[in-house]
């Protein structure tokens, strides 16, 4: 499980749909939720953890264009190569994140340590923890 800690900077809602904006390392991340009744203490200025699974962290070349809001540059800091899957470890400004991809795709991409990639997390793939 990946965890990023940040500060809530904006709460936007329309009916039951809520978008929570969170600042982490100077970047704004968006979390899309259906209501926030389970997080009754969520407010601007509150510190929260963003939780997301390894298969929910996507990455692409730094020049790629995407519709995903939560994008940031990170460097590959480790590769654990299995027969079927690779565990790709990223360093995002001192924070460690992991992505799991197929070994075939890892080979096709030519992944190497210290390469920089554009990482992405869809807003609806993030869970908040207060």
PDB file of C-alpha atoms in Angstrom:
ATOM      1  CA  UNK A   1       0.000   0.000   0.000  1.00  0.00           C
ATOM      2  CA  UNK A   2       1.314   3.444  -0.927  1.00  0.00           C
ATOM      3  CA  UNK A   3       0.820   6.311   1.536  1.00  0.00           C
ATOM      4  CA  UNK A   4       1.299  10.038   0.916  1.00  0.00           C
ATOM      5  CA  UNK A   5       0.696  12.544   3.742  1.00  0.00           C
ATOM      6  CA  UNK A   6      -0.620  16.004   2.917  1.00  0.00           C
ATOM      7  CA  UNK A   7      -2.822  18.905   3.947  1.00  0.00           C
ATOM      8  CA  UNK A   8      -6.398  19.487   2.808  1.00  0.00           C
ATOM      9  CA  UNK A   9      -6.479  22.842   0.994  1.00  0.00           C
ATOM     10  CA  UNK A  10      -9.931  22.801  -0.620  1.00  0.00           C
ATOM     11  CA  UNK A  11     -13.246  20.942  -0.390  1.00  0.00           C
ATOM     12  CA  UNK A  12     -15.590  21.140  -3.382  1.00  0.00           C
ATOM     13  CA  UNK A  13     -18.982  19.493  -3.473  1.00  0.00           C
ATOM     14  CA  UNK A  14     -22.002  19.141  -5.697  1.00  0.00           C
ATOM     15  CA  UNK A  15     -24.702  17.010  -4.128  1.00  0.00           C
ATOM     16  CA  UNK A  16     -23.111  13.774  -2.934  1.00  0.00           C
ATOM     17  CA  UNK A  17     -19.964  14.247  -5.042  1.00  0.00           C
ATOM     18  CA  UNK A  18     -16.967  15.682  -3.199  1.00  0.00           C
ATOM     19  CA  UNK A  19     -13.549  16.640  -4.558  1.00  0.00           C
ATOM     20  CA  UNK A  20     -10.881  17.031  -1.887  1.00  0.00           C
ATOM     21  CA  UNK A  21      -7.743  18.979  -2.883  1.00  0.00           C
ATOM     22  CA  UNK A  22      -4.617  18.039  -0.910  1.00  0.00           C
ATOM     23  CA  UNK A  23      -1.162  19.644  -1.018  1.00  0.00           C
ATOM     24  CA  UNK A  24       1.801  17.244  -0.941  1.00  0.00           C
ATOM     25  CA  UNK A  25       5.355  18.442  -1.547  1.00  0.00           C
ATOM     26  CA  UNK A  26       4.036  21.604  -3.221  1.00  0.00           C
ATOM     27  CA  UNK A  27       1.743  19.714  -5.624  1.00  0.00           C
ATOM     28  CA  UNK A  28      -2.049  19.551  -5.439  1.00  0.00           C
ATOM     29  CA  UNK A  29      -3.658  16.100  -5.533  1.00  0.00           C
ATOM     30  CA  UNK A  30      -7.389  15.584  -6.146  1.00  0.00           C
ATOM     31  CA  UNK A  31      -9.475  12.882  -4.504  1.00  0.00           C
ATOM     32  CA  UNK A  32     -12.948  12.144  -5.850  1.00  0.00           C
ATOM     33  CA  UNK A  33     -15.437  10.808  -3.294  1.00  0.00           C
ATOM     34  CA  UNK A  34     -19.136  10.095  -2.958  1.00  0.00           C
ATOM     35  CA  UNK A  35     -19.919  11.956   0.259  1.00  0.00           C
ATOM     36  CA  UNK A  36     -17.630  12.341   3.260  1.00  0.00           C
ATOM     37  CA  UNK A  37     -19.862  11.070   6.071  1.00  0.00           C
ATOM     38  CA  UNK A  38     -17.168   8.567   7.116  1.00  0.00           C
ATOM     39  CA  UNK A  39     -14.659  11.437   7.433  1.00  0.00           C
ATOM     40  CA  UNK A  40     -16.699  13.883   9.526  1.00  0.00           C
ATOM     41  CA  UNK A  41     -13.549  15.637  10.808  1.00  0.00           C
ATOM     42  CA  UNK A  42     -12.267  16.389   7.280  1.00  0.00           C
ATOM     43  CA  UNK A  43     -11.682  20.141   6.913  1.00  0.00           C
ATOM     44  CA  UNK A  44      -9.292  22.611   5.321  1.00  0.00           C
ATOM     45  CA  UNK A  45      -5.930  22.518   7.090  1.00  0.00           C
ATOM     46  CA  UNK A  46      -6.384  18.900   8.248  1.00  0.00           C
ATOM     47  CA  UNK A  47      -3.471  16.492   7.710  1.00  0.00           C
ATOM     48  CA  UNK A  48      -4.559  13.330   5.876  1.00  0.00           C
ATOM     49  CA  UNK A  49      -3.005  10.229   4.360  1.00  0.00           C
ATOM     50  CA  UNK A  50      -3.704   9.336   0.730  1.00  0.00           C
ATOM     51  CA  UNK A  51      -3.770   5.552   0.377  1.00  0.00           C
ATOM     52  CA  UNK A  52      -3.588   3.761  -2.952  1.00  0.00           C
ATOM     53  CA  UNK A  53      -2.566   0.321  -4.139  1.00  0.00           C
ATOM     54  CA  UNK A  54       0.489  -0.460  -6.214  1.00  0.00           C
ATOM     55  CA  UNK A  55      -1.579  -1.297  -9.303  1.00  0.00           C
ATOM     56  CA  UNK A  56      -3.206   2.159  -9.102  1.00  0.00           C
ATOM     57  CA  UNK A  57       0.067   4.049  -9.687  1.00  0.00           C
ATOM     58  CA  UNK A  58       0.551   4.389 -13.434  1.00  0.00           C
ATOM     59  CA  UNK A  59       3.591   5.910 -15.122  1.00  0.00           C
ATOM     60  CA  UNK A  60       4.575   7.154 -18.591  1.00  0.00           C
ATOM     61  CA  UNK A  61       7.293   9.141 -20.341  1.00  0.00           C
ATOM     62  CA  UNK A  62       7.776  12.703 -19.098  1.00  0.00           C
ATOM     63  CA  UNK A  63       6.466  14.225 -22.342  1.00  0.00           C
ATOM     64  CA  UNK A  64       3.152  12.317 -22.336  1.00  0.00           C
ATOM     65  CA  UNK A  65      -0.192  14.097 -22.180  1.00  0.00           C
ATOM     66  CA  UNK A  66      -2.967  12.646 -20.016  1.00  0.00           C
ATOM     67  CA  UNK A  67      -6.385  13.505 -18.648  1.00  0.00           C
ATOM     68  CA  UNK A  68      -5.443  12.243 -15.167  1.00  0.00           C
ATOM     69  CA  UNK A  69      -5.257  15.111 -12.650  1.00  0.00           C
ATOM     70  CA  UNK A  70      -2.739  13.639 -10.195  1.00  0.00           C
ATOM     71  CA  UNK A  71       0.497  13.582 -12.177  1.00  0.00           C
ATOM     72  CA  UNK A  72       4.014  14.093 -10.877  1.00  0.00           C
ATOM     73  CA  UNK A  73       7.571  13.348 -11.888  1.00  0.00           C
ATOM     74  CA  UNK A  74       9.372  10.606  -9.969  1.00  0.00           C
ATOM     75  CA  UNK A  75      12.592   8.669 -10.431  1.00  0.00           C
ATOM     76  CA  UNK A  76      12.902   4.878 -10.438  1.00  0.00           C
ATOM     77  CA  UNK A  77      14.838   4.029  -7.281  1.00  0.00           C
ATOM     78  CA  UNK A  78      14.540   0.249  -7.452  1.00  0.00           C
ATOM     79  CA  UNK A  79      13.378  -2.632  -9.637  1.00  0.00           C
ATOM     80  CA  UNK A  80      12.433  -6.084  -8.354  1.00  0.00           C
ATOM     81  CA  UNK A  81      12.119  -8.207 -11.465  1.00  0.00           C
ATOM     82  CA  UNK A  82      10.005 -11.334 -11.211  1.00  0.00           C
ATOM     83  CA  UNK A  83       9.138 -13.846 -13.902  1.00  0.00           C
ATOM     84  CA  UNK A  84       5.595 -12.450 -14.303  1.00  0.00           C
ATOM     85  CA  UNK A  85       5.565  -9.100 -12.492  1.00  0.00           C
ATOM     86  CA  UNK A  86       7.971  -6.295 -11.680  1.00  0.00           C
ATOM     87  CA  UNK A  87       7.788  -4.137  -8.571  1.00  0.00           C
ATOM     88  CA  UNK A  88       8.921  -0.665  -9.628  1.00  0.00           C
ATOM     89  CA  UNK A  89       9.944   1.601  -6.731  1.00  0.00           C
ATOM     90  CA  UNK A  90       9.783   5.352  -7.304  1.00  0.00           C
ATOM     91  CA  UNK A  91      11.281   8.233  -5.358  1.00  0.00           C
ATOM     92  CA  UNK A  92       8.897  11.210  -5.282  1.00  0.00           C
ATOM     93  CA  UNK A  93      10.888  13.949  -3.540  1.00  0.00           C
ATOM     94  CA  UNK A  94      12.112  11.569  -0.846  1.00  0.00           C
ATOM     95  CA  UNK A  95       8.857   9.585  -0.580  1.00  0.00           C
ATOM     96  CA  UNK A  96       8.861   5.955  -1.748  1.00  0.00           C
ATOM     97  CA  UNK A  97       6.006   4.703  -3.952  1.00  0.00           C
ATOM     98  CA  UNK A  98       5.525   1.375  -5.718  1.00  0.00           C
ATOM     99  CA  UNK A  99       3.926   0.267  -8.955  1.00  0.00           C
ATOM    100  CA  UNK A 100       3.397  -3.287 -10.164  1.00  0.00           C
ATOM    101  CA  UNK A 101       3.537  -4.030 -13.892  1.00  0.00           C
ATOM    102  CA  UNK A 102       3.926  -7.145 -15.996  1.00  0.00           C
ATOM    103  CA  UNK A 103       7.480  -8.284 -16.708  1.00  0.00           C
ATOM    104  CA  UNK A 104       6.730  -8.146 -20.433  1.00  0.00           C
ATOM    105  CA  UNK A 105       5.710  -4.456 -20.234  1.00  0.00           C
ATOM    106  CA  UNK A 106       8.745  -3.653 -18.051  1.00  0.00           C
ATOM    107  CA  UNK A 107      11.018  -5.144 -20.704  1.00  0.00           C
ATOM    108  CA  UNK A 108       9.192  -3.303 -23.505  1.00  0.00           C
ATOM    109  CA  UNK A 109       9.585   0.013 -21.659  1.00  0.00           C
ATOM    110  CA  UNK A 110      13.269  -0.626 -20.981  1.00  0.00           C
ATOM    111  CA  UNK A 111      12.944   0.459 -17.352  1.00  0.00           C
ATOM    112  CA  UNK A 112      16.185   1.339 -15.560  1.00  0.00           C
ATOM    113  CA  UNK A 113      17.015   2.725 -12.136  1.00  0.00           C
ATOM    114  CA  UNK A 114      17.404   6.532 -11.987  1.00  0.00           C
ATOM    115  CA  UNK A 115      15.151   7.075 -15.027  1.00  0.00           C
ATOM    116  CA  UNK A 116      12.479   9.746 -14.499  1.00  0.00           C
ATOM    117  CA  UNK A 117       8.853   9.006 -15.373  1.00  0.00           C
ATOM    118  CA  UNK A 118       5.549  10.822 -15.170  1.00  0.00           C
ATOM    119  CA  UNK A 119       3.481   9.022 -12.498  1.00  0.00           C
ATOM    120  CA  UNK A 120      -0.319   9.194 -12.356  1.00  0.00           C
ATOM    121  CA  UNK A 121      -3.018   8.293  -9.844  1.00  0.00           C
ATOM    122  CA  UNK A 122      -6.679   8.605 -10.798  1.00  0.00           C
ATOM    123  CA  UNK A 123      -8.616  10.722  -8.284  1.00  0.00           C
ATOM    124  CA  UNK A 124     -11.153   7.948  -7.674  1.00  0.00           C
ATOM    125  CA  UNK A 125      -8.404   5.390  -6.892  1.00  0.00           C
ATOM    126  CA  UNK A 126      -7.307   7.213  -3.720  1.00  0.00           C
ATOM    127  CA  UNK A 127      -8.664   6.563  -0.233  1.00  0.00           C
ATOM    128  CA  UNK A 128      -8.273   9.196   2.503  1.00  0.00           C
ATOM    129  CA  UNK A 129      -7.332   8.465   6.107  1.00  0.00           C
ATOM    130  CA  UNK A 130      -7.436  11.075   8.885  1.00  0.00           C
TER     131      UNK A 130
END
